[in-house]
Backbone as JSON, one array per atom type, in Angstrom:
{
  "sequence": "MRTRVRGWRWRRNPLRRRSDVVEAWTVLVVAVLLFVVAPLVGVAAGLHAHDQARALAAAQRAERHQVRAVVIGDAPERVSEVQSDRRTPYRAQVRWTEPGKGVRTAWARVPAGTRAGEPVPVWFDSRGRNVAPPPDDAAVWQHAVTIGLCAAGGTATVVVLGHAVERRIALRHRLAEWEREWARTGPRWTQPRTWGDG",
  "N": [[47.76, -7.16, -2.84], [44.38, -7.01, -1.94], [42.94, -5.94, 1.05], [40.17, -6.51, 3.07], [38.34, -4.69, 5.31], [36.24, -5.45, 7.76], [33.36, -4.14, 9.37], [34.37, -1.6, 9.91], [33.08, 0.76, 10.32], [32.06, 0.6, 12.83], [34.21, 0.64, 14.56], [36.55, 2.7, 16.33], [38.37, 5.02, 14.48], [40.62, 7.16, 12.65], [39.57, 7.83, 10.17], [36.88, 7.49, 10.28], [33.7, 8.95, 10.12], [30.98, 10.95, 11.45], [28.73, 10.5, 9.87], [29.27, 7.96, 8.91], [28.9, 6.36, 11.15], [26.18, 6.78, 11.59], [25.2, 5.61, 9.25], [25.95, 2.94, 9.65], [24.35, 2.22, 11.88], [21.88, 2.62, 10.7], [21.79, 0.64, 8.71], [21.72, -1.62, 10.35], [19.23, -1.23, 11.66], [17.5, -1.3, 9.44], [17.91, -3.95, 8.6], [16.82, -5.35, 10.8], [14.17, -4.46, 10.62], [13.43, -5.52, 8.12], [13.83, -8.32, 8.36], [12.68, -9.12, 10.73], [10.54, -7.42, 11.72], [8.88, -6.98, 9.41], [8.05, -9.7, 8.63], [6.63, -10.29, 11.03], [4.58, -8.37, 10.95], [3.27, -9.31, 8.67], [2.39, -11.86, 9.57], [0.69, -11.09, 11.69], [-1.24, -9.55, 10.3], [-2.22, -11.53, 8.58], [-3.34, -13.41, 10.41], [-5.32, -11.81, 11.57], [-6.88, -11.29, 9.29], [-7.66, -13.91, 8.75], [-9.28, -14.51, 10.99], [-11.37, -12.66, 10.58], [-12.33, -13.47, 8.04], [-13.13, -16.07, 8.62], [-15.19, -15.59, 10.45], [-16.95, -14.21, 8.77], [-17.51, -16.23, 6.9], [-18.81, -18.07, 8.57], [-21.07, -16.56, 9.26], [-22.25, -16.32, 6.74], [-22.75, -19.01, 6.2], [-24.7, -19.44, 8.1], [-26.86, -17.9, 7.23], [-27.33, -18.71, 4.65], [-28.47, -21.37, 2.55], [-28.1, -24.63, 1.14], [-29.39, -26.31, -1.67], [-30.35, -29.27, -3.4], [-30.82, -29.18, -6.59], [-32.57, -29.63, -9.75], [-31.78, -29.09, -13.1], [-34.01, -27.58, -15.3], [-35.34, -27.61, -18.55], [-33.71, -26.05, -21.41], [-30.66, -24.15, -21.53], [-30.99, -20.6, -21.33], [-29.37, -19.14, -22.98], [-27.14, -20.01, -25.48], [-24.19, -21.73, -24.78], [-20.9, -21.22, -25.62], [-18.27, -23.31, -27.03], [-15.79, -22.6, -25.99], [-16.46, -21.3, -23.58], [-17.62, -23.45, -22.27], [-15.45, -25.08, -21.85], [-14.07, -23.6, -20.0], [-15.66, -23.73, -17.85], [-17.52, -21.71, -17.27], [-20.07, -20.27, -15.43], [-23.67, -20.1, -15.98], [-26.99, -18.66, -16.18], [-29.81, -20.58, -15.35], [-32.97, -22.29, -15.26], [-34.04, -23.9, -12.35], [-35.27, -26.67, -10.39], [-36.52, -27.84, -7.3], [-37.36, -29.79, -4.38], [-38.65, -28.63, -1.43], [-38.8, -29.24, 2.0], [-41.91, -28.94, 3.56], [-42.63, -26.85, 1.94], [-43.05, -27.73, -0.57], [-42.7, -28.27, -4.12], [-40.35, -26.21, -5.69], [-39.34, -23.54, -7.88], [-36.74, -21.77, -9.5], [-34.5, -19.24, -10.8], [-31.08, -19.78, -11.32], [-27.5, -19.7, -11.02], [-25.63, -21.97, -12.83], [-23.11, -24.48, -13.48], [-21.3, -24.18, -16.57], [-22.15, -26.13, -19.38], [-23.88, -27.83, -18.12], [-26.63, -29.97, -18.42], [-30.15, -30.27, -19.19], [-32.1, -31.8, -16.68], [-30.01, -32.66, -15.14], [-28.64, -32.94, -11.84], [-27.78, -30.24, -9.64], [-25.85, -28.49, -7.2], [-27.19, -25.78, -5.45], [-27.14, -22.54, -4.03], [-28.98, -20.51, -1.79], [-30.05, -17.4, -0.32], [-31.55, -16.02, 2.72], [-33.65, -14.58, 1.69], [-34.36, -15.9, -0.52], [-32.85, -15.51, -2.77], [-30.57, -16.4, -5.34], [-27.28, -17.15, -4.49], [-23.68, -17.0, -4.13], [-21.79, -19.83, -2.96], [-20.86, -20.09, 0.55], [-17.51, -19.24, 1.62], [-15.11, -21.89, 1.87], [-12.9, -23.66, 4.21], [-10.41, -23.78, 2.93], [-10.52, -21.59, 1.18], [-10.7, -19.54, 3.05], [-8.21, -19.72, 4.36], [-6.56, -19.26, 2.17], [-7.21, -16.6, 1.58], [-6.29, -15.41, 3.97], [-3.51, -15.96, 3.88], [-2.83, -14.58, 1.56], [-3.4, -11.9, 2.31], [-1.58, -11.68, 4.44], [0.92, -12.01, 3.11], [0.83, -9.81, 1.39], [0.78, -7.72, 3.28], [3.27, -8.1, 4.57], [4.98, -7.81, 2.37], [4.34, -5.17, 1.62], [5.2, -3.76, 3.89], [7.95, -4.35, 3.8], [8.58, -3.1, 1.37], [8.1, -0.38, 1.98], [10.09, -0.05, 3.92], [12.44, -0.5, 2.4], [12.24, 1.57, 0.48], [12.29, 3.77, 2.23], [14.87, 3.42, 3.25], [16.36, 3.88, 0.93], [15.83, 6.6, 0.49], [16.95, 7.62, 2.83], [19.63, 6.99, 2.39], [20.28, 8.67, 0.27], [20.02, 11.16, 1.5], [21.98, 10.85, 3.48], [24.24, 10.66, 1.85], [24.38, 13.25, 0.82], [24.9, 14.66, 3.21], [27.38, 13.52, 3.84], [28.99, 14.36, 1.71], [28.88, 17.1, 2.18], [30.19, 17.16, 4.61], [32.73, 16.3, 3.87], [33.46, 18.44, 2.25], [33.61, 20.51, 4.14], [35.74, 19.54, 5.7], [37.75, 19.56, 3.78], [37.87, 22.28, 3.28], [39.11, 23.1, 5.59], [41.56, 21.68, 5.63], [42.53, 21.75, 3.05], [43.84, 24.23, 2.17], [46.39, 23.92, 3.3], [47.56, 22.02, 1.72], [47.46, 23.06, -0.78], [48.71, 25.54, -0.81], [51.47, 27.39, -2.01], [54.72, 26.25, -1.35], [57.73, 27.3, 0.22], [61.31, 26.9, 0.01], [62.37, 27.36, 2.43], [60.49, 26.62, 4.33], [59.72, 24.64, 7.08]],
  "CA": [[46.6, -7.9, -2.37], [43.41, -6.14, -1.27], [42.45, -6.43, 2.35], [38.84, -5.99, 3.38], [38.17, -4.45, 6.75], [34.81, -5.56, 8.09], [32.92, -3.46, 10.57], [35.19, -0.43, 10.23], [32.24, 1.88, 10.76], [31.78, 0.43, 14.27], [35.42, 0.82, 15.35], [37.13, 4.05, 16.3], [39.54, 5.22, 13.63], [40.64, 8.57, 12.23], [38.81, 8.05, 8.94], [35.43, 7.34, 10.51], [32.97, 10.19, 10.31], [29.68, 10.76, 12.1], [27.8, 9.92, 8.89], [29.55, 6.52, 8.82], [28.25, 5.73, 12.3], [24.73, 6.81, 11.31], [24.9, 4.61, 8.21], [26.06, 1.61, 10.25], [23.14, 1.99, 12.67], [20.74, 2.55, 9.78], [21.81, -0.7, 8.09], [21.26, -2.56, 11.38], [17.79, -1.03, 11.84], [16.82, -1.79, 8.22], [17.94, -5.42, 8.64], [15.83, -5.8, 11.79], [12.83, -4.2, 10.08], [13.15, -6.43, 7.0], [13.86, -9.74, 8.69], [11.92, -9.41, 11.94], [9.29, -6.67, 11.81], [8.02, -7.23, 8.24], [7.35, -10.97, 8.78], [5.66, -10.22, 12.12], [3.42, -7.63, 10.43], [2.55, -10.22, 7.78], [1.7, -12.88, 10.37], [-0.41, -10.45, 12.42], [-2.28, -9.21, 9.34], [-2.81, -12.78, 8.11], [-4.2, -13.97, 11.46], [-6.5, -10.94, 11.67], [-7.71, -11.55, 8.11], [-8.24, -15.24, 8.91], [-10.39, -14.42, 11.94], [-12.48, -11.95, 9.94], [-12.89, -14.3, 6.96], [-13.82, -17.21, 9.24], [-16.45, -15.08, 11.0], [-17.83, -13.93, 7.64], [-17.95, -17.52, 6.34], [-19.79, -18.63, 9.5], [-22.31, -15.79, 9.11], [-22.87, -16.69, 5.46], [-23.31, -20.37, 6.31], [-25.91, -19.37, 8.92], [-27.98, -17.28, 6.51], [-27.52, -19.33, 3.34], [-28.7, -22.82, 2.58], [-27.86, -25.29, -0.13], [-30.4, -27.28, -2.1], [-29.97, -30.11, -4.55], [-31.85, -28.88, -7.59], [-32.44, -30.24, -11.08], [-31.94, -28.11, -14.17], [-35.17, -27.87, -16.17], [-35.28, -26.88, -19.81], [-32.4, -25.72, -21.94], [-30.1, -22.87, -21.08], [-31.57, -19.51, -22.09], [-28.42, -18.68, -23.97], [-26.23, -21.08, -25.85], [-22.85, -21.53, -24.26], [-19.93, -21.6, -26.64], [-17.34, -24.36, -26.64], [-14.73, -22.01, -25.16], [-17.0, -21.09, -22.25], [-17.83, -24.75, -21.65], [-14.16, -25.58, -21.39], [-13.65, -22.85, -18.82], [-16.67, -23.95, -16.8], [-18.14, -20.44, -16.94], [-21.47, -20.52, -15.06], [-24.71, -19.33, -16.66], [-28.28, -18.74, -15.48], [-30.76, -21.58, -15.86], [-34.08, -22.54, -14.34], [-33.84, -25.13, -11.59], [-36.42, -27.07, -9.58], [-36.19, -28.71, -6.17], [-38.44, -29.97, -3.41], [-38.27, -28.12, -0.11], [-39.71, -29.77, 3.02], [-42.89, -28.0, 4.08], [-43.0, -25.83, 0.95], [-43.33, -28.39, -1.83], [-41.78, -28.09, -5.26], [-40.05, -24.8, -5.94], [-38.6, -23.27, -9.11], [-36.06, -20.47, -9.47], [-33.36, -19.08, -11.7], [-29.83, -19.85, -10.56], [-26.29, -19.89, -11.84], [-25.19, -23.37, -12.85], [-21.87, -24.61, -14.27], [-21.46, -24.3, -18.03], [-22.16, -27.52, -19.84], [-24.91, -28.59, -17.41], [-27.77, -30.26, -19.31], [-31.46, -30.41, -18.55], [-32.27, -33.06, -15.94], [-28.85, -32.94, -14.29], [-28.7, -32.3, -10.52], [-26.72, -29.27, -9.34], [-25.99, -27.84, -5.89], [-27.49, -24.35, -5.6], [-27.21, -21.84, -2.75], [-29.92, -19.4, -1.7], [-30.03, -16.7, 0.96], [-32.81, -16.05, 3.47], [-34.7, -13.96, 0.88], [-34.64, -16.74, -1.67], [-32.04, -15.12, -3.91], [-29.44, -17.27, -5.62], [-26.03, -16.53, -4.07], [-22.5, -17.87, -4.18], [-21.62, -20.61, -1.72], [-19.93, -19.46, 1.51], [-16.14, -19.75, 1.45], [-14.72, -23.02, 2.72], [-11.68, -23.42, 4.98], [-9.29, -23.52, 2.02], [-10.64, -20.21, 0.71], [-10.39, -18.66, 4.19], [-6.76, -19.72, 4.54], [-5.96, -18.61, 1.0], [-7.39, -15.17, 1.8], [-5.41, -14.99, 5.07], [-2.12, -16.0, 3.41], [-2.66, -13.48, 0.6], [-3.33, -10.65, 3.06], [-0.33, -11.68, 5.18], [2.02, -11.77, 2.19], [0.74, -8.41, 0.94], [1.19, -6.84, 4.39], [4.72, -8.22, 4.75], [5.61, -7.2, 1.21], [4.16, -3.72, 1.7], [6.09, -3.26, 4.93], [9.32, -4.43, 3.28], [8.73, -2.07, 0.34], [8.23, 0.91, 2.67], [11.41, -0.02, 4.57], [13.47, -0.35, 1.36], [12.14, 2.93, -0.05], [12.79, 4.68, 3.27], [16.33, 3.28, 3.3], [16.92, 4.56, -0.26], [15.76, 8.04, 0.76], [17.94, 7.92, 3.88], [20.98, 6.92, 1.81], [20.5, 9.9, -0.51], [20.25, 12.24, 2.47], [23.29, 10.6, 4.1], [25.27, 10.98, 0.88], [24.5, 14.72, 0.8], [25.58, 15.06, 4.44], [28.77, 13.08, 3.77], [29.69, 15.26, 0.8], [29.03, 18.39, 2.86], [31.22, 16.96, 5.64], [34.03, 16.27, 3.19], [33.77, 19.8, 1.81], [34.07, 21.27, 5.31], [37.08, 19.05, 6.04], [38.7, 20.03, 2.77], [38.04, 23.72, 3.48], [40.07, 23.29, 6.68], [42.88, 21.1, 5.36], [42.94, 21.99, 1.66], [44.85, 25.29, 1.99], [47.72, 23.45, 3.68], [48.1, 21.21, 0.64], [47.49, 23.79, -2.05], [49.55, 26.74, -0.73], [52.85, 27.16, -2.49], [55.7, 26.14, -0.25], [59.09, 27.79, -0.07], [62.34, 25.97, 0.49], [62.72, 27.62, 3.83], [59.46, 26.11, 5.25], [60.07, 23.38, 7.74]],
  "C": [[45.67, -6.93, -1.63], [42.98, -6.76, 0.04], [41.11, -5.76, 2.61], [38.71, -5.86, 4.89], [36.68, -4.45, 7.04], [34.51, -4.79, 9.37], [33.71, -2.22, 10.92], [34.35, 0.74, 10.71], [31.93, 1.8, 12.25], [33.0, 0.71, 15.14], [35.92, 2.26, 15.26], [38.34, 4.05, 15.38], [39.49, 6.64, 13.09], [39.83, 8.85, 10.97], [37.31, 7.99, 9.14], [34.79, 8.69, 10.79], [31.64, 9.88, 11.0], [28.67, 10.13, 11.15], [28.02, 8.43, 8.73], [28.88, 5.77, 9.97], [26.74, 5.67, 12.08], [24.37, 5.75, 10.28], [24.98, 3.19, 8.78], [24.82, 1.27, 11.07], [21.92, 1.85, 11.77], [20.66, 1.17, 9.12], [21.31, -1.74, 9.09], [19.75, -2.46, 11.58], [17.01, -1.56, 10.65], [16.79, -3.32, 8.21], [16.92, -5.97, 9.62], [14.41, -5.61, 11.26], [12.47, -5.2, 8.99], [12.99, -7.87, 7.44], [13.1, -10.12, 9.95], [10.55, -8.74, 11.91], [8.35, -6.99, 10.64], [7.33, -8.6, 8.31], [6.31, -10.97, 9.9], [4.4, -9.46, 11.71], [2.59, -8.53, 9.52], [1.77, -11.28, 8.54], [0.5, -12.27, 11.09], [-1.56, -10.11, 11.48], [-2.99, -10.46, 8.83], [-3.75, -13.4, 9.13], [-5.47, -13.14, 11.64], [-7.44, -11.18, 10.5], [-8.38, -12.91, 8.21], [-9.44, -15.21, 9.86], [-11.61, -13.74, 11.32], [-13.14, -12.81, 8.86], [-13.65, -15.49, 7.53], [-15.17, -16.78, 9.82], [-17.44, -14.78, 9.87], [-18.37, -15.22, 7.03], [-19.0, -18.16, 7.24], [-21.12, -17.9, 9.39], [-23.02, -16.15, 7.81], [-23.46, -18.09, 5.52], [-24.61, -20.36, 7.13], [-27.1, -18.82, 8.14], [-28.24, -17.88, 5.13], [-27.77, -20.83, 3.49], [-28.54, -23.39, 1.17], [-28.99, -26.26, -0.42], [-29.85, -28.07, -3.27], [-31.09, -29.97, -5.57], [-31.55, -29.6, -8.9], [-32.67, -29.16, -12.11], [-33.11, -28.53, -15.05], [-35.07, -27.01, -17.42], [-33.84, -26.63, -20.24], [-31.93, -24.39, -21.38], [-30.69, -21.75, -21.92], [-30.64, -18.96, -23.15], [-27.45, -19.81, -24.24], [-24.83, -20.74, -25.37], [-21.86, -22.05, -25.27], [-19.0, -22.69, -26.1], [-16.25, -23.81, -25.71], [-15.23, -21.81, -23.74], [-17.2, -22.42, -21.54], [-16.53, -25.3, -21.1], [-13.71, -24.87, -20.12], [-14.61, -23.04, -17.65], [-17.25, -22.62, -16.32], [-19.61, -20.68, -16.59], [-22.43, -19.64, -15.87], [-26.01, -19.53, -15.89], [-29.19, -19.74, -16.17], [-31.86, -21.75, -14.82], [-33.88, -23.9, -13.68], [-35.09, -25.4, -10.74], [-35.94, -28.01, -8.48], [-37.39, -28.8, -5.25], [-37.93, -29.54, -2.05], [-39.27, -28.62, 0.92], [-40.64, -28.66, 3.55], [-43.35, -26.96, 3.07], [-43.27, -26.43, -0.41], [-42.28, -28.13, -2.88], [-41.59, -26.59, -5.51], [-39.21, -24.69, -7.21], [-37.96, -21.89, -9.0], [-34.98, -20.46, -10.55], [-32.09, -19.05, -10.85], [-28.66, -20.02, -11.52], [-25.83, -21.34, -11.69], [-23.92, -23.45, -13.69], [-22.17, -24.76, -15.75], [-21.38, -25.77, -18.41], [-23.18, -28.38, -19.13], [-26.11, -28.77, -18.33], [-29.06, -30.37, -18.5], [-31.56, -31.78, -17.89], [-31.1, -33.39, -15.03], [-29.03, -32.25, -12.94], [-27.51, -31.36, -10.3], [-26.94, -28.75, -7.93], [-26.17, -26.33, -6.1], [-27.64, -23.75, -4.21], [-28.2, -20.68, -2.85], [-29.76, -18.72, -0.34], [-31.4, -16.73, 1.61], [-33.96, -15.42, 2.69], [-35.02, -14.76, -0.37], [-33.85, -16.37, -2.91], [-30.88, -16.09, -4.08], [-28.14, -16.53, -5.3], [-24.89, -17.53, -4.23], [-22.39, -18.67, -2.89], [-20.68, -19.88, -0.76], [-18.53, -20.03, 1.34], [-15.85, -20.92, 2.39], [-13.41, -22.69, 3.43], [-10.49, -23.11, 4.09], [-9.32, -22.08, 1.52], [-10.3, -19.22, 1.82], [-8.88, -18.57, 4.39], [-6.05, -19.04, 3.37], [-6.05, -17.09, 1.13], [-6.42, -14.66, 2.87], [-3.95, -14.95, 4.62], [-1.86, -14.85, 2.44], [-2.52, -12.14, 1.32], [-2.01, -10.57, 3.83], [0.87, -11.38, 4.29], [2.02, -10.33, 1.69], [1.19, -7.44, 2.04], [2.7, -6.89, 4.6], [5.46, -7.57, 3.59], [5.5, -5.69, 1.21], [5.08, -3.1, 2.74], [7.54, -3.26, 4.45], [9.57, -3.35, 2.22], [8.91, -0.69, 0.96], [9.61, 1.04, 3.31], [12.51, 0.22, 3.53], [13.45, 1.05, 0.77], [12.66, 3.96, 0.96], [14.31, 4.63, 3.37], [16.99, 3.98, 2.12], [16.92, 6.07, -0.07], [16.82, 8.44, 1.79], [19.35, 7.9, 3.31], [21.29, 8.16, 0.98], [20.8, 11.07, 0.42], [21.62, 12.08, 3.12], [24.43, 10.94, 3.15], [25.48, 12.5, 0.8], [25.26, 15.21, 2.03], [27.06, 14.69, 4.39], [29.58, 14.0, 2.86], [29.9, 16.63, 1.44], [30.11, 18.29, 3.93], [32.61, 16.96, 5.02], [34.43, 17.67, 2.72], [34.25, 20.66, 2.98], [35.48, 20.85, 5.72], [38.12, 19.59, 5.05], [38.93, 21.53, 2.89], [39.05, 23.99, 4.59], [41.48, 22.81, 6.31], [43.4, 21.41, 3.97], [43.99, 23.06, 1.51], [46.26, 24.84, 2.35], [48.39, 22.69, 2.54], [48.26, 22.02, -0.64], [48.33, 25.06, -2.0], [50.94, 26.44, -1.26], [53.82, 27.18, -1.31], [57.05, 26.68, -0.71], [60.11, 26.84, 0.53], [62.68, 26.18, 1.94], [61.7, 27.07, 4.81], [59.92, 24.78, 5.83], [58.87, 22.55, 7.84]]
}
């Protein structure tokens, strides 16, 4: 029956070498880095990304405005059935009424499949250029979670790769240690013995 001895690297015994102690401590450090530090790095990076994305969204909302426009005329380019199914936007001429400025017309990106006369929400910046809408709260959180997961995953990858390198170095040291031990004890086992030796 095989018996498994747990934690032998931590206990004093004649078979334990210095490299075994180093490996035991290394495994403990790697576990802490993987299960404590990597998640904390992910949370910190995610919160930082959330704050930055929220500030950017607020700045974009301050400088951009939405208008309810009506598509006028046909699309300048025919949209294929495949594009219509994917809701790929295209440029079309839109018209809306702006208080104090009267009726205005501009080119803007509208969802594929939009027909002439249909109302569409369109965003413009302070210079009157058609722009994408500012990110909403869901997009901000999605960005933060993505950054957090990438940061945690990157940290874990670095830790695992570092541990693999450390194991290779430790294996070389262990083999060198065994060779030194064998150089000291090997001659006793390999020398021919005579019957008179006690």
